[in-house]
């Protein structure tokens, strides 16, 4: 059974490969800020879980809008992650200046990394069924991180294109004292959640793994 990953995230790809899945990587083009703003304008503020689930679903479904996947039989997986800190949802900082602001704000504090997962069961290029779920993992950032360490970390470029401006599977691990929950959620997606979604859509886990 083939699985298409509707994401350009190297971390999500690595997680799937570590679990024995070799996905077809087909990123989608989505204006996330516009989508969230439009949804909230019509329906009101989103909870953290609904925030990441909305984006995960949009990414998965956008793939079929961009590429009809004629004749494709398999699964399509969309994912999104965001850090909840002090009631705000923080995605990728993109710039060193914004990454530095994030780290100055989050050192010594606790936060929650939310990941949304949306999976489509596709047959002949058409959606037959879908399922989604969210996971959340709690983190405590080290209180003794100094400004020089923050600047050196940002200079590596690692925190610029990851949700919350940090990783736990790279250089950022040195600045996180504790995590409570599924570690793969913080990396990019929950592998146990992916397994459960596949099973919900009638695909046993061994059918996806090598």
XYZ file of N, CA and C in Angstrom:
630
model
N 0.845 -1.196 0.000
C 0.000 0.000 0.000
C 0.881 1.247 0.000
N 0.662 2.129 -0.964
C 1.446 3.354 -1.050
C 0.863 4.447 -0.167
N 1.744 5.311 0.326
C 1.325 6.460 1.116
C 1.985 7.703 0.547
N 1.180 8.717 0.266
C 1.698 10.005 -0.179
C 1.767 10.937 1.020
N 2.921 11.529 1.243
C 3.099 12.520 2.294
C 2.941 13.903 1.680
N 1.863 14.604 2.056
C 1.590 15.930 1.505
C 2.309 16.990 2.338
N 3.625 16.874 2.392
C 4.426 17.773 3.220
C 5.861 17.760 2.722
N 6.517 18.915 2.838
C 7.929 19.012 2.479
C 8.830 18.836 3.690
N 8.253 18.530 4.849
C 9.018 18.463 6.093
C 10.011 17.301 6.089
N 11.307 17.582 6.181
C 12.290 16.489 6.286
C 12.090 15.656 7.543
N 11.616 16.290 8.622
C 11.412 15.560 9.875
C 10.290 14.536 9.735
N 9.181 14.911 9.087
C 8.078 13.961 8.895
C 8.510 12.812 7.989
N 9.264 13.128 6.954
C 9.771 12.080 6.077
C 10.672 11.120 6.843
N 11.555 11.661 7.663
C 12.472 10.822 8.439
C 11.716 9.933 9.415
N 10.680 10.474 10.047
C 9.888 9.673 10.986
C 9.232 8.491 10.287
N 8.639 8.741 9.125
C 7.988 7.661 8.388
C 9.008 6.610 7.953
N 10.160 7.047 7.498
C 11.187 6.100 7.084
C 11.687 5.275 8.255
N 11.835 5.905 9.418
C 12.266 5.168 10.600
C 11.240 4.113 10.998
N 9.967 4.384 10.692
C 8.903 3.436 11.002
C 8.748 2.362 9.929
N 9.571 2.443 8.878
C 9.523 1.425 7.828
C 8.665 1.780 6.641
N 8.254 3.044 6.530
C 7.415 3.490 5.417
C 8.238 4.364 4.481
N 8.184 4.080 3.202
C 8.845 4.909 2.197
C 7.755 5.645 1.419
N 7.405 6.850 1.837
C 6.292 7.552 1.199
C 6.691 8.214 -0.117
N 5.677 8.561 -0.894
C 5.848 9.439 -2.044
C 5.683 10.864 -1.515
N 6.705 11.689 -1.630
C 6.656 13.039 -1.067
C 6.126 14.007 -2.118
N 4.958 14.587 -1.830
C 4.333 15.540 -2.741
C 3.802 16.715 -1.940
N 4.628 17.739 -1.700
C 4.181 18.892 -0.897
C 3.039 19.634 -1.572
N 2.207 20.243 -0.742
C 1.110 21.055 -1.259
C 1.411 22.532 -1.035
N 0.809 23.358 -1.857
C 0.990 24.811 -1.777
C -0.246 25.397 -1.111
N -0.080 25.889 0.119
C -1.218 26.338 0.904
C -0.871 27.634 1.629
N -1.758 28.604 1.553
C -1.596 29.851 2.296
C -2.218 29.641 3.673
N -1.409 29.196 4.625
C -1.922 28.811 5.935
C -2.516 29.992 6.685
N -1.861 31.144 6.653
C -2.360 32.315 7.374
C -3.729 32.738 6.850
N -3.881 32.718 5.539
C -5.169 33.095 4.936
C -6.262 32.107 5.326
N -5.918 30.824 5.313
C -6.909 29.800 5.647
C -7.390 29.958 7.087
N -6.447 30.147 8.007
C -6.820 30.304 9.417
C -7.642 31.570 9.612
N -7.197 32.673 9.016
C -7.906 33.947 9.168
C -9.324 33.851 8.611
N -9.478 33.209 7.464
C -10.801 33.072 6.844
C -11.723 32.233 7.705
N -11.190 31.133 8.234
C -12.001 30.243 9.058
C -12.430 30.942 10.347
N -11.507 31.648 10.982
C -11.834 32.304 12.245
C -12.779 33.484 12.034
N -12.678 34.145 10.899
C -13.591 35.244 10.606
C -15.028 34.751 10.507
N -15.188 33.523 10.029
C -16.532 32.962 9.841
C -17.029 32.203 11.063
N -16.099 31.498 11.750
C -16.524 30.587 12.819
C -16.012 30.957 14.207
N -15.136 31.949 14.305
C -14.579 32.316 15.592
C -13.251 31.637 15.847
N -12.617 31.973 16.973
C -11.278 31.448 17.269
C -11.238 29.923 17.320
N -10.140 29.370 16.844
C -9.926 27.927 16.849
C -9.197 27.505 18.112
N -9.552 26.350 18.640
C -8.763 25.752 19.715
C -7.440 25.282 19.124
N -6.406 25.069 19.959
C -5.135 24.571 19.424
C -5.286 23.291 18.607
N -6.089 22.344 19.101
C -6.273 21.085 18.381
C -6.961 21.310 17.038
N -8.002 22.147 17.029
C -8.716 22.422 15.777
C -7.832 23.186 14.792
N -6.951 24.022 15.316
C -6.025 24.805 14.486
C -5.146 23.883 13.641
N -4.470 22.940 14.297
C -3.552 22.072 13.558
C -4.300 21.044 12.715
N -5.500 20.635 13.172
C -6.260 19.663 12.388
C -6.804 20.285 11.109
N -7.241 21.543 11.202
C -7.724 22.244 10.009
C -6.635 22.324 8.951
N -5.415 22.674 9.353
C -4.323 22.796 8.392
C -3.891 21.444 7.852
N -3.871 20.420 8.711
C -3.507 19.079 8.244
C -4.489 18.590 7.194
N -5.767 18.796 7.449
C -6.788 18.371 6.486
C -6.663 19.147 5.173
N -6.466 20.454 5.285
C -6.348 21.279 4.088
C -5.171 20.847 3.226
N -4.054 20.488 3.875
C -2.873 20.059 3.115
C -3.134 18.747 2.375
N -3.795 17.820 3.057
C -4.085 16.535 2.413
C -5.044 16.714 1.245
N -6.107 17.485 1.459
C -7.111 17.645 0.410
C -6.623 18.533 -0.725
N -5.719 19.472 -0.415
C -5.183 20.345 -1.460
C -4.383 19.550 -2.485
N -3.813 18.447 -2.054
C -3.026 17.632 -2.977
C -3.888 17.127 -4.124
N -5.105 16.728 -3.809
C -5.986 16.236 -4.866
C -6.503 17.365 -5.733
N -6.543 18.590 -5.184
C -6.924 19.743 -5.996
C -5.808 20.113 -6.975
N -4.561 19.984 -6.514
C -3.416 20.343 -7.347
C -3.095 19.259 -8.364
N -3.253 18.015 -7.949
C -2.903 16.876 -8.793
C -3.960 15.803 -8.580
N -4.805 15.557 -9.566
C -5.901 14.608 -9.387
C -5.465 13.175 -9.032
N -4.159 12.863 -9.148
C -3.659 11.524 -8.806
C -4.414 10.437 -9.564
N -4.555 10.632 -10.832
C -5.301 9.697 -11.665
C -4.781 8.269 -11.476
N -5.688 7.393 -11.098
C -5.342 5.989 -10.947
C -4.665 5.629 -9.639
N -4.422 6.604 -8.765
C -3.715 6.302 -7.517
C -4.617 5.552 -6.542
N -4.088 4.488 -5.966
C -4.750 3.744 -4.907
C -3.831 3.746 -3.691
N -4.296 4.279 -2.586
C -3.469 4.299 -1.389
C -3.933 5.345 -0.407
N -3.010 5.844 0.379
C -3.309 6.807 1.426
C -2.585 8.126 1.164
N -3.209 9.216 1.556
C -2.592 10.537 1.521
C -2.583 11.065 2.951
N -1.431 11.552 3.396
C -1.287 12.019 4.771
C -0.870 13.485 4.797
N -1.668 14.297 5.480
C -1.322 15.693 5.709
C -1.048 15.911 7.185
N -0.121 16.797 7.492
C 0.218 17.047 8.891
C 0.534 18.513 9.128
N 0.304 18.943 10.365
C 0.671 20.300 10.748
C 1.036 20.315 12.223
N 1.976 21.170 12.584
C 2.400 21.298 13.979
C 2.487 22.762 14.366
N 2.170 23.045 15.620
C 2.274 24.406 16.120
C 2.492 24.359 17.625
N 3.241 25.324 18.129
C 3.543 25.391 19.551
C 2.588 26.356 20.240
N 1.937 25.880 21.291
C 1.066 26.735 22.093
C 1.868 27.267 23.276
N 2.051 28.563 23.299
C 2.809 29.213 24.368
C 2.022 30.410 24.863
N 1.609 30.371 26.118
C 0.857 31.488 26.679
C -0.428 31.787 25.941
N -1.057 30.766 25.390
C -2.317 30.942 24.687
C -2.189 31.286 23.218
N -0.973 31.521 22.732
C -0.745 31.838 21.318
C -0.230 30.608 20.587
N -0.601 30.485 19.318
C -0.128 29.391 18.484
C 1.019 29.892 17.618
N 2.172 29.221 17.734
C 3.385 29.665 17.057
C 3.836 28.622 16.043
N 3.908 29.030 14.794
C 4.380 28.136 13.752
C 5.862 28.353 13.482
N 6.253 28.316 12.227
C 7.658 28.510 11.854
C 8.002 29.994 11.911
N 9.145 30.352 12.490
C 9.495 31.776 12.567
C 9.980 32.352 11.244
N 10.632 31.546 10.425
C 11.134 31.922 9.094
C 12.320 32.887 9.108
N 12.384 33.823 10.053
C 13.479 34.793 10.070
C 14.258 34.680 11.379
N 15.569 35.009 11.354
C 16.347 34.978 12.592
C 15.789 35.916 13.657
N 15.297 37.065 13.251
C 14.769 38.032 14.210
C 13.559 37.460 14.963
N 12.683 36.842 14.220
C 11.496 36.276 14.866
C 11.859 35.070 15.716
N 12.816 34.264 15.247
C 13.251 33.111 16.031
C 13.850 33.554 17.359
N 14.607 34.633 17.330
C 15.208 35.140 18.571
C 14.135 35.636 19.535
N 13.138 36.321 19.020
C 12.024 36.776 19.858
C 11.339 35.586 20.519
N 11.145 34.508 19.744
C 10.484 33.319 20.288
C 11.287 32.728 21.440
N 12.599 32.604 21.235
C 13.425 31.978 22.256
C 13.548 32.843 23.508
N 13.604 34.136 23.340
C 13.628 35.008 24.512
C 12.336 34.879 25.308
N 11.234 34.617 24.598
C 9.935 34.488 25.256
C 9.723 33.124 25.894
N 10.294 32.069 25.294
C 9.959 30.722 25.759
C 10.982 30.085 26.699
N 12.182 30.645 26.819
C 13.144 30.029 27.733
C 12.612 30.081 29.174
N 12.780 28.969 29.869
C 12.315 28.876 31.238
C 10.814 28.674 31.390
N 10.108 28.511 30.266
C 8.655 28.371 30.327
C 8.224 26.994 29.830
N 6.976 26.688 30.056
C 6.385 25.447 29.566
C 5.496 25.751 28.369
N 5.411 24.809 27.452
C 4.599 24.981 26.257
C 4.077 23.618 25.819
N 3.158 23.631 24.876
C 2.592 22.386 24.358
C 2.695 22.380 22.842
N 3.285 21.315 22.308
C 3.397 21.150 20.866
C 2.209 20.323 20.384
N 1.403 20.917 19.521
C 0.227 20.230 18.970
C 0.533 19.785 17.542
N 0.142 18.563 17.209
C 0.288 18.070 15.843
C -1.055 17.552 15.339
N -1.409 18.002 14.144
C -2.628 17.528 13.495
C -2.277 16.534 12.406
N -3.127 15.526 12.232
C -2.916 14.477 11.231
C -4.227 14.245 10.492
N -4.168 14.275 9.178
C -5.366 13.973 8.384
C -4.978 12.989 7.290
N -5.735 11.901 7.211
C -5.422 10.837 6.253
C -6.618 10.586 5.338
N -6.328 10.469 4.044
C -7.333 10.155 3.034
C -7.105 8.750 2.506
N -8.160 7.998 2.343
C -8.092 6.718 1.628
C -8.557 7.004 0.207
N -7.670 6.789 -0.748
C -7.921 7.159 -2.146
C -7.946 5.912 -3.023
N -8.927 5.848 -3.913
C -9.006 4.750 -4.875
C -9.308 5.333 -6.254
N -8.467 4.999 -7.207
C -8.654 5.527 -8.552
C -8.575 7.040 -8.608
N -7.800 7.629 -7.682
C -7.644 9.074 -7.660
C -8.774 9.814 -6.979
N -9.727 9.086 -6.383
C -10.863 9.716 -5.707
C -10.864 9.361 -4.222
N -11.277 10.333 -3.404
C -11.329 10.099 -1.964
C -12.480 9.147 -1.640
N -12.163 8.056 -0.973
C -13.166 7.094 -0.541
C -13.558 7.294 0.923
N -12.596 7.707 1.737
C -12.839 7.877 3.163
C -11.731 8.760 3.738
N -11.938 9.268 4.931
C -10.915 10.103 5.568
C -11.048 10.016 7.079
N -9.973 10.354 7.760
C -9.959 10.349 9.221
C -8.870 11.293 9.706
N -9.092 11.880 10.870
C -8.104 12.794 11.414
C -8.019 12.698 12.917
N -6.896 13.153 13.453
C -6.712 13.178 14.894
C -5.612 14.173 15.240
N -5.547 14.529 16.500
C -4.494 15.417 16.979
C -3.794 14.784 18.179
N -2.566 15.212 18.397
C -1.821 14.799 19.583
C -1.160 16.036 20.179
N -0.820 15.943 21.452
C -0.205 17.083 22.137
C 0.865 16.580 23.100
N 2.012 17.246 23.099
C 3.113 16.890 23.991
C 3.587 18.140 24.722
N 3.765 17.997 26.017
C 4.151 19.117 26.880
C 5.674 19.200 26.982
N 6.206 20.425 26.941
C 7.654 20.639 27.019
C 7.999 21.684 28.058
N 9.139 21.493 28.695
C 9.705 22.510 29.587
C 11.030 22.974 29.001
N 11.120 24.263 28.664
C 12.356 24.825 28.140
C 13.296 25.177 29.295
N 14.571 24.968 29.082
C 15.566 25.224 30.130
C 15.544 26.697 30.544
N 15.611 26.960 31.861
C 15.582 28.346 32.318
C 16.926 29.062 32.242
N 18.004 28.306 32.053
C 19.340 28.904 32.120
C 19.976 29.122 30.754
N 19.173 29.160 29.696
C 19.706 29.420 28.354
C 20.117 30.892 28.275
N 21.368 31.157 27.924
C 21.767 32.563 27.855
C 21.636 33.095 26.423
N 21.749 34.398 26.291
C 21.543 35.038 24.992
C 22.542 34.545 23.948
N 23.784 34.297 24.369
C 24.804 33.831 23.426
C 24.435 32.464 22.875
N 23.887 31.608 23.724
C 23.465 30.281 23.252
C 22.310 30.399 22.263
N 21.387 31.294 22.546
C 20.272 31.510 21.627
C 20.780 31.995 20.274
N 21.671 32.980 20.287
C 22.190 33.525 19.031
C 22.968 32.480 18.242
N 23.755 31.660 18.937
C 24.528 30.616 18.253
C 23.604 29.572 17.640
N 22.541 29.227 18.355
C 21.588 28.246 17.835
C 20.876 28.786 16.600
N 20.433 30.021 16.662
C 19.746 30.618 15.518
C 20.676 30.712 14.316
N 21.955 30.976 14.561
C 22.927 31.089 13.464
C 23.097 29.789 12.693
N 22.748 28.655 13.306
C 22.827 27.376 12.583
C 21.743 27.255 11.519
N 20.693 28.061 11.645
C 19.570 28.000 10.704
C 18.537 26.956 11.052
N 18.844 26.085 11.987
C 17.920 24.981 12.299
C 16.535 25.442 12.750
N 16.439 26.463 13.612
C 15.109 26.798 14.138
C 14.214 27.610 13.207
N 14.703 28.011 12.055
C 13.941 28.942 11.230
C 12.719 28.321 10.564
N 12.800 27.049 10.201
C 11.720 26.427 9.435
C 11.084 25.259 10.169
N 11.019 25.369 11.502
C 10.347 24.337 12.299
C 9.386 25.014 13.271
N 8.261 24.349 13.536
C 7.257 24.917 14.425
C 7.833 25.166 15.810
N 7.603 26.360 16.333
C 8.099 26.702 17.647
C 9.551 27.109 17.695
N 10.235 27.068 16.568
C 11.650 27.473 16.467
C 12.591 26.553 17.231
N 12.266 25.253 17.282
C 13.160 24.317 17.968
C 12.932 22.900 17.437
N 13.885 22.045 17.738
C 13.764 20.610 17.459
C 14.127 19.852 18.731
N 13.691 18.581 18.802
C 14.209 17.718 19.863
C 15.095 16.618 19.275
N 15.164 16.568 17.957
C 15.983 15.560 17.301
C 17.199 16.197 16.632
N 17.564 17.383 17.110
C 18.712 18.089 16.562
C 19.363 18.934 17.640
N 19.902 20.085 17.247
C 20.625 20.955 18.180
C 19.730 21.507 19.292
N 18.451 21.657 19.000
C 17.534 22.219 19.984
C 17.322 21.342 21.205
N 17.673 20.067 21.119
C 17.479 19.157 22.246
C 18.238 19.613 23.487
N 19.318 20.351 23.318
C 20.127 20.807 24.452
C 19.395 21.817 25.321
N 18.295 22.378 24.818
C 17.612 23.456 25.525
C 16.241 23.050 26.068
N 15.954 21.759 26.042
C 14.664 21.269 26.523
C 14.915 20.307 27.682
N 14.408 20.649 28.861
C 14.668 19.852 30.058
C 13.780 18.621 30.152
N 12.510 18.755 29.779
C 11.573 17.649 29.945
C 10.525 17.669 28.835
N 10.063 16.474 28.466
C 8.880 16.363 27.616
C 7.944 15.339 28.240
N 6.657 15.582 28.096
C 5.641 14.664 28.579
C 4.698 14.360 27.426
N 4.723 13.115 26.957
C 3.889 12.736 25.830
C 4.706 12.030 24.767
N 4.138 11.907 23.604
C 4.756 11.197 22.488
C 5.871 12.042 21.874
N 7.130 11.583 21.935
C 8.227 12.390 21.367
C 8.080 12.655 19.875
N 7.528 11.690 19.119
C 7.431 11.891 17.669
C 6.471 13.021 17.320
N 5.525 13.324 18.223
C 4.649 14.479 18.018
C 5.465 15.753 17.905
N 6.498 15.872 18.738
C 7.323 17.079 18.743
C 8.215 17.137 17.503
N 8.632 15.986 17.024
C 9.474 15.946 15.828
C 8.689 16.393 14.597
N 7.407 16.037 14.529
C 6.641 16.461 13.363
C 5.296 15.804 13.202
N 5.166 14.556 13.665
C 3.884 13.873 13.638
C 3.968 12.664 14.561
N 2.825 12.249 15.066
C 2.794 11.092 15.946
C 2.698 9.822 15.115
N 3.724 8.990 15.182
C 3.687 7.733 14.443
C 2.594 6.801 14.976
N 2.380 6.698 16.302
C 1.240 5.907 16.766
C -0.093 6.411 16.217
N -0.247 7.738 16.093
C -1.483 8.290 15.535
C -1.638 7.910 14.068
N -0.538 7.925 13.316
C -0.586 7.525 11.908
C -1.024 6.068 11.792
N -0.491 5.220 12.651
C -0.877 3.802 12.631
C -2.376 3.644 12.893
N -2.886 4.375 13.862
C -4.306 4.254 14.201
C -5.206 4.785 13.082
N -4.789 5.867 12.431
C -5.586 6.400 11.327
C -5.635 5.411 10.164
N -4.497 4.812 9.855
C -4.476 3.825 8.770
C -5.406 2.663 9.083
N -5.356 2.194 10.316
C -6.223 1.083 10.710
C -7.693 1.491 10.639
N -8.004 2.730 11.043
C -9.378 3.223 10.971
C -9.897 3.236 9.539
N -8.976 3.460 8.596
C -9.357 3.488 7.176
C -9.218 2.124 6.507
N -9.013 1.087 7.318
C -8.998 -0.272 6.791
C -7.668 -0.755 6.267
N -6.591 -0.051 6.603
C -5.260 -0.450 6.131
C -4.417 -0.907 7.326
N -4.123 -2.183 7.415
C -3.291 -2.649 8.539
C -1.870 -2.119 8.428
N -1.257 -1.845 9.563
C 0.080 -1.258 9.605
C 1.108 -2.047 8.786
N 1.131 -3.367 8.856
C 2.132 -4.093 8.058
C 2.002 -3.859 6.555
N 0.822 -3.463 6.083
C 0.660 -3.195 4.655
C 1.394 -1.928 4.221
N 1.718 -1.049 5.197
C 2.414 0.196 4.879
C 3.914 0.102 5.042
N 4.351 -0.783 5.922
C 5.777 -0.858 6.253
C 6.486 -1.874 5.385
N 7.792 -1.643 5.251
C 8.614 -2.535 4.415
C 8.786 -3.882 5.087
